[in-house]
Amino acid sequence: MRKVVSSGQPTIKEIAKRLNISVSTVSRALHDHHSIGLRTKARVQQLAAELGYERNQTAIFFQQGKTFTIGILLPELSEAFFSSAISGIEDTAYSNNYTVLLGQSHDDEAREKQIIQSMKQHRVDGCIVSIGKNTRNYEHFEMLRQAKIPVVFFDRIPDLPNIHSVSCNLESGTVQAVDFLLKKGHRVIGMINGPEQLVASKERAAGYMRALSKHRLKYDPELIVSADLTAAGTAEAMKQLLSLKRRVTAVVTFNDYVAMDAVQYALKQKLEINKDITFVSYANTPVSSYTAYPPAASVEQFPYEQGQAATNMLLGILNGERAFNDYQRLIMESQLVLHT
Amino acid sequence: MRKVVSSGQPTIKEIAKRLNISVSTVSRALHDHHSIGLRTKARVQQLAAELGYERNQTAIFFQQGKTFTIGILLPELSEAFFSSAISGIEDTAYSNNYTVLLGQSHDDEAREKQIIQSMKQHRVDGCIVSIGKNTRNYEHFEMLRQAKIPVVFFDRIPDLPNIHSVSCNLESGTVQAVDFLLKKGHRVIGMINGPEQLVASKERAAGYMRALSKHRLKYDPELIVSADLTAAGTAEAMKQLLSLKRRVTAVVTFNDYVAMDAVQYALKQKLEINKDITFVSYANTPVSSYTAYPPAASVEQFPYEQGQAATNMLLGILNGERAFNDYQRLIMESQLVLHT
DNA sequence: GCCAATTACGCAAACGCTTGCGTGGTTAAC
DNA sequence: GTTAACCACGCAAGCGTTTGCGTAATTGGC
């Protein structure tokens, strides 16, 4: 037999040989097992320290059938929202002695499948995933289910019946945003929303309408326009809103980028920001506070906390605190933050 | 013996039993080994497909002493610079069939050590690390060296003699930035630099001076001011620059945030951006294009490409193309990008 | 028709560790 | 003095896979 790799790392066997005891005794001594005499325990632990012994996790993973690793699959690692989420995931995984295996799909379904496959082969204990925009086929997740690898979806959640998920409801935050504007005296409030088929757009619109009805104001459909989130689309939307007979004094924009584009358009129209017109947005990015005219407030979606929550949910399942098929959907509330 | 985990996953042994052949034959058949007959090969592969067989990577990792995993340790996963780098790392790792194990130090030396320890135990094949701000002690990296786990440092590089590293030289980009301004006719160019002890500040200053001397202009020390990167510090710096007897018409700022703060200060002084005063910055963030007054140009540091380069360097070592101790320092050039 | 080469497969060890069970030896209770 | 309880340790199997070597059976060249 050829020794494939001689990493030179000392093993339990080595220690056993040197001390003339069995490997099982060494193993137990290293684990502080009660059935090992204090003398031998001490001798083993000392020699282990001297040799710089370190347990071979790959052997343990293999033997135990558990890897203490969670796979995390996201569309884009570099997007601010997701990288905050990763940060939250890593932090809670770390403090529970789990490690994190990373993969990004770039919104490509094929790559998504390959990564899931790879994670399955790596025998991750569980997965946290945010699906790609174009993913229509969910069979790769079905395979995970069959392999008894629990999955927690977050933010971008597939339309499937029995799943664990964590997401953020933008409706409540939108209600707060509109409330805020109403309290400031605004009565004609526009909204630049995203593509209508998005859940995120629906939640925004719903929040808008709920806030109005709460204040017994009637809803004017003309005040919500759908845009494509490009600068040009935003300009077009602004143009529409500003052309209405009722003078729009505030606008809720789909996200911070849209807000900044909208601000630019408004400036071109010689409008004074926060005077002639006020903007409220959604905090997908941490940058708005650095711009010349940040939105007066924005709806925080707590990506870091979502990451934490998803990880905790997954760990709960892995620790057996919650049954594998006790499917749970956690919906976090978004919250308006004022930009003072 | 208790079977610790019955994942239910079919094994090579299972296939062997069903087909009444030996495990070694199955293994070889699955690997398309030439010494296996076509008939048996086909039978094995078919049954494997039927059973949904998937090789147990943990077993292979263990047996081969290799994990095809690289550990990546960064200060903050959510910072734009690092998350872009991660993206680059993951992409090239993925296309070389490696996976990525993640950890963030939060600039905490103790946590950094623990993560390195954990990665060592996980038997990662190699590491890519950007050290924390406060890390003074490098013994944890010394342990990696002893364990023969190669490390490539990037961006934040420790001051050690024999290491692999990838970093970006800001001097050349700064030269280009000042060149750009000079060609536009600016003659009095200020610089808001960062804390003087930072390498990054030194490189910026060096580039500034080199550009001037290239154009046979003499360097006025008053034109470079160090700031603390806060909004207040930036305002103070701007105030200093604008109070000089020679009229400053352009300013190179430490990064985009500083640029945006500086723009705000300039606006308050009723200066017209890109007319009375022009800004050039460094592209730590992708947001500047969304602001009302983005800097006219900025120096790109290519975090994604740095991540790619670091990964390629590491893979080169792992594949034996480069010797473990053939230490290499790759310094990438930064580059000015115009914001059209 | 003999030897060599080739084909097709099996045997078994090895990777490092955990753990159920067995077994001497000592102690204590009655 | 017998039994029971414990203490301290060793044996060996087993996790799933790879791989060097051995060995039959077949083929081909002369």
XYZ file of C-alpha atoms in Angstrom, chain A:
340
model
C 0.000 0.000 0.000
C 1.232 3.406 -0.858
C 0.799 6.073 1.689
C -1.045 8.631 -0.352
C -0.232 11.597 1.743
C 2.265 11.952 4.499
C 1.154 15.211 5.927
C 3.554 14.626 8.788
C 0.796 15.515 11.178
C 0.900 13.375 14.300
C -1.976 10.975 14.748
C -3.638 9.306 17.643
C -1.888 6.128 16.637
C 1.475 7.794 16.960
C 0.741 8.890 20.480
C -0.473 5.439 21.382
C 2.698 3.851 20.121
C 4.955 6.229 21.977
C 3.109 5.730 25.225
C 2.639 2.027 24.707
C -1.095 2.183 25.140
C -3.974 1.559 22.805
C -5.446 4.086 20.425
C -8.805 3.834 22.107
C -7.279 4.927 25.369
C -5.644 7.871 23.674
C -8.867 8.850 21.998
C -10.761 8.699 25.259
C -8.047 10.504 27.148
C -8.204 13.315 24.640
C -11.938 13.496 25.199
C -11.593 13.499 28.949
C -13.475 10.279 29.256
C -14.149 9.236 32.857
C -12.951 5.703 32.414
C -9.371 6.816 31.877
C -7.016 7.162 34.819
C -5.785 10.589 35.700
C -2.166 9.603 35.197
C -2.647 8.298 31.674
C -4.888 11.205 30.812
C -2.182 13.624 31.810
C 0.525 11.737 29.979
C -1.522 11.591 26.807
C -2.525 15.214 26.882
C 0.979 16.343 27.527
C 2.463 14.337 24.714
C -0.300 15.509 22.406
C 0.570 19.083 23.217
C 4.271 18.451 22.708
C 3.720 16.857 19.349
C 1.317 19.572 18.346
C -1.319 16.964 17.742
C -4.448 18.144 16.010
C -7.368 15.919 15.277
C -8.017 15.130 11.693
C -11.437 16.561 11.094
C -11.836 14.879 7.756
C -11.558 11.532 9.489
C -14.090 12.562 12.078
C -16.476 13.994 9.520
C -16.272 10.767 7.664
C -16.665 8.568 10.659
C -19.476 10.551 12.205
C -21.308 11.252 9.014
C -21.555 14.863 10.026
C -19.514 17.782 8.790
C -20.577 20.729 10.927
C -20.656 22.652 7.721
C -23.524 24.542 6.179
C -23.692 25.361 2.527
C -24.797 28.765 1.467
C -25.906 29.507 -2.061
C -26.617 33.020 -3.222
C -27.029 34.742 -6.563
C -24.302 37.340 -6.112
C -21.780 37.490 -3.329
C -20.849 41.035 -4.128
C -24.295 42.573 -3.808
C -24.566 44.616 -0.652
C -27.740 42.930 0.483
C -26.310 39.462 0.162
C -22.910 40.216 1.533
C -24.516 41.580 4.677
C -26.572 38.438 4.861
C -23.455 36.296 4.507
C -21.908 38.230 7.309
C -24.847 37.440 9.562
C -24.800 33.811 8.551
C -21.107 33.412 9.133
C -21.271 35.081 12.506
C -23.962 32.834 13.918
C -22.545 29.744 12.277
C -19.181 30.542 13.775
C -20.497 30.962 17.265
C -22.180 27.580 16.986
C -19.016 25.910 15.776
C -20.212 25.473 12.263
C -18.348 26.495 9.170
C -19.671 27.913 5.980
C -19.260 26.624 2.466
C -19.907 29.232 -0.169
C -21.316 29.256 -3.669
C -22.770 31.843 -6.005
C -25.146 31.050 -8.815
C -24.965 34.288 -10.801
C -28.663 33.699 -11.357
C -27.772 30.778 -13.563
C -29.943 27.759 -12.982
C -27.399 25.265 -14.287
C -24.715 26.571 -12.026
C -27.137 26.595 -9.153
C -27.728 22.902 -9.696
C -24.057 22.116 -9.881
C -23.364 23.924 -6.668
C -26.171 22.150 -4.870
C -24.813 18.894 -6.210
C -21.358 19.760 -4.999
C -22.646 20.680 -1.578
C -24.544 17.463 -1.362
C -21.394 15.565 -2.221
C -19.546 17.514 0.390
C -22.134 16.212 2.799
C -22.972 19.593 4.230
C -25.311 19.265 7.173
C -27.705 21.821 5.798
C -28.124 24.639 3.307
C -29.221 28.214 3.207
C -30.204 29.370 -0.217
C -31.531 32.348 -2.058
C -32.623 31.182 -5.479
C -31.703 32.754 -8.785
C -34.018 35.009 -10.718
C -34.463 32.544 -13.511
C -34.800 29.379 -11.534
C -38.002 27.640 -12.504
C -37.092 24.051 -11.832
C -36.692 22.978 -8.257
C -35.683 19.365 -8.606
C -32.212 19.960 -7.213
C -33.793 21.028 -3.962
C -35.992 17.981 -4.068
C -32.829 15.892 -4.175
C -31.609 17.601 -1.053
C -34.837 16.763 0.644
C -34.421 13.136 -0.313
C -30.879 13.158 0.996
C -32.316 14.504 4.227
C -30.317 17.681 3.999
C -32.458 20.478 5.405
C -32.702 23.722 3.476
C -33.717 27.139 4.648
C -34.605 29.546 1.886
C -34.297 33.213 2.417
C -35.177 36.432 0.691
C -35.698 34.889 -2.724
C -38.012 32.052 -1.933
C -39.287 29.480 -4.396
C -42.965 28.937 -4.792
C -43.107 25.513 -3.174
C -45.461 24.114 -0.566
C -43.304 22.586 2.145
C -40.212 24.606 2.857
C -38.435 26.465 5.580
C -37.970 30.122 4.852
C -36.978 33.486 6.164
C -37.991 36.641 4.414
C -38.799 40.221 5.023
C -42.228 41.686 4.597
C -41.962 45.074 3.020
C -45.580 45.943 3.548
C -45.252 47.043 7.138
C -42.216 49.159 6.348
C -44.053 50.772 3.490
C -46.956 51.568 5.780
C -44.526 53.264 8.122
C -42.960 55.152 5.240
C -46.260 56.515 4.015
C -47.369 57.228 7.574
C -44.220 59.228 8.022
C -44.939 61.292 4.937
C -48.560 61.813 5.895
C -47.570 63.032 9.323
C -45.223 65.467 7.679
C -48.240 66.893 5.937
C -47.862 65.359 2.525
C -51.159 64.490 0.945
C -50.218 63.630 -2.606
C -47.684 60.853 -2.412
C -46.342 59.095 -5.468
C -44.698 55.718 -5.689
C -42.169 54.491 -8.191
C -42.594 50.775 -7.943
C -40.743 47.893 -9.593
C -41.993 45.364 -12.131
C -45.497 44.317 -11.176
C -44.903 40.577 -11.091
C -42.362 40.822 -8.288
C -43.577 39.919 -4.844
C -41.524 42.811 -3.588
C -43.509 45.221 -5.758
C -46.804 43.803 -4.603
C -45.852 44.202 -0.974
C -44.858 47.800 -1.544
C -48.097 48.608 -3.283
C -50.102 46.849 -0.595
C -48.363 48.816 2.120
C -48.988 52.040 0.296
C -52.680 51.357 0.039
C -53.012 50.109 3.580
C -51.438 53.275 4.932
C -53.843 55.409 2.982
C -56.912 53.509 4.083
C -55.671 53.629 7.657
C -55.849 57.397 7.370
C -59.151 57.217 5.543
C -57.663 58.684 2.413
C -58.699 57.416 -0.926
C -56.249 55.724 -3.235
C -55.488 57.252 -6.612
C -54.085 54.568 -8.982
C -52.277 57.175 -11.005
C -49.936 57.784 -8.111
C -48.300 54.358 -8.385
C -46.201 53.858 -11.480
C -44.195 50.781 -12.359
C -40.702 51.331 -13.642
C -37.895 49.111 -14.826
C -35.398 50.384 -12.287
C -33.110 51.946 -14.889
C -32.210 55.607 -14.750
C -34.225 56.263 -17.883
C -37.225 54.395 -16.578
C -37.065 56.317 -13.359
C -36.909 59.624 -15.183
C -39.931 58.613 -17.202
C -41.799 57.654 -14.061
C -40.920 60.941 -12.415
C -42.104 62.795 -15.440
C -45.441 61.004 -15.248
C -45.849 61.734 -11.561
C -44.948 65.392 -11.917
C -47.379 65.846 -14.761
C -50.399 64.976 -12.651
C -52.835 67.781 -11.917
C -52.536 67.128 -8.200
C -49.112 68.252 -7.160
C -46.979 65.378 -5.901
C -44.909 66.492 -2.915
C -43.396 63.173 -1.933
C -42.346 59.967 -3.663
C -41.657 56.484 -2.364
C -39.062 54.871 -4.606
C -38.400 51.184 -5.134
C -34.848 51.325 -3.834
C -31.992 53.682 -3.161
C -30.663 53.625 -6.671
C -34.032 54.600 -8.022
C -34.189 57.286 -5.376
C -30.888 58.743 -6.471
C -31.927 58.699 -10.090
C -35.192 60.337 -9.164
C -33.371 63.002 -7.194
C -31.287 63.816 -10.206
C -34.334 64.189 -12.366
C -35.975 66.413 -9.793
C -32.904 68.602 -9.600
C -32.973 69.044 -13.345
C -36.529 70.228 -12.997
C -35.270 72.853 -10.565
C -37.103 71.275 -7.670
C -35.646 71.699 -4.240
C -35.204 68.393 -2.474
C -36.923 68.025 0.900
C -38.814 71.212 0.185
C -40.609 70.993 -3.112
C -40.345 67.242 -3.047
C -39.390 64.598 -0.516
C -38.164 61.097 -1.169
C -38.455 57.942 0.880
C -36.794 54.741 -0.213
C -35.725 51.221 0.707
C -32.308 50.591 2.123
C -30.732 48.086 -0.147
C -27.518 49.989 0.024
C -25.592 51.695 2.771
C -24.595 54.561 0.537
C -27.539 56.845 0.522
C -26.274 58.723 3.508
C -23.261 59.810 1.512
C -25.104 61.321 -1.373
C -25.863 64.955 -1.583
C -29.587 64.419 -1.227
C -30.304 61.204 0.556
C -33.912 60.110 0.912
C -35.494 61.531 4.049
C -36.049 58.027 5.329
C -35.746 54.508 4.128
C -37.134 51.098 4.837
C -34.541 48.788 6.310
C -34.732 45.117 5.359
C -32.178 43.840 7.842
C -30.183 41.493 5.651
C -27.724 40.756 8.433
C -30.539 39.823 10.785
C -32.234 37.786 8.110
C -29.005 35.850 7.712
C -28.853 35.288 11.440
C -32.451 34.152 11.578
C -32.034 31.748 8.692
C -28.966 30.245 10.303
C -30.657 29.865 13.645
C -33.591 28.185 12.011
C -31.283 25.763 10.249
C -29.299 25.050 13.391
C -32.545 24.403 15.216
C -33.343 21.670 12.762
C -29.843 20.255 12.836
C -29.872 20.107 16.603
C -33.120 18.273 16.526
C -34.937 21.060 18.310
C -37.303 21.237 15.416
C -38.377 18.350 13.236
C -37.052 18.140 9.737
C -40.531 18.406 8.292
C -41.897 20.918 10.717
C -41.855 23.561 8.059
C -41.638 27.096 9.222
C -41.870 30.415 7.474
C -40.385 33.312 9.324
C -41.413 36.681 8.044
C -39.495 39.562 9.503
C -40.882 43.025 9.581
C -39.123 45.771 7.726
C -38.703 49.058 9.473
C -38.491 52.680 8.528
C -35.282 54.439 9.502
C -35.064 58.177 9.429
C -32.048 59.798 7.895
C -31.456 62.529 10.344
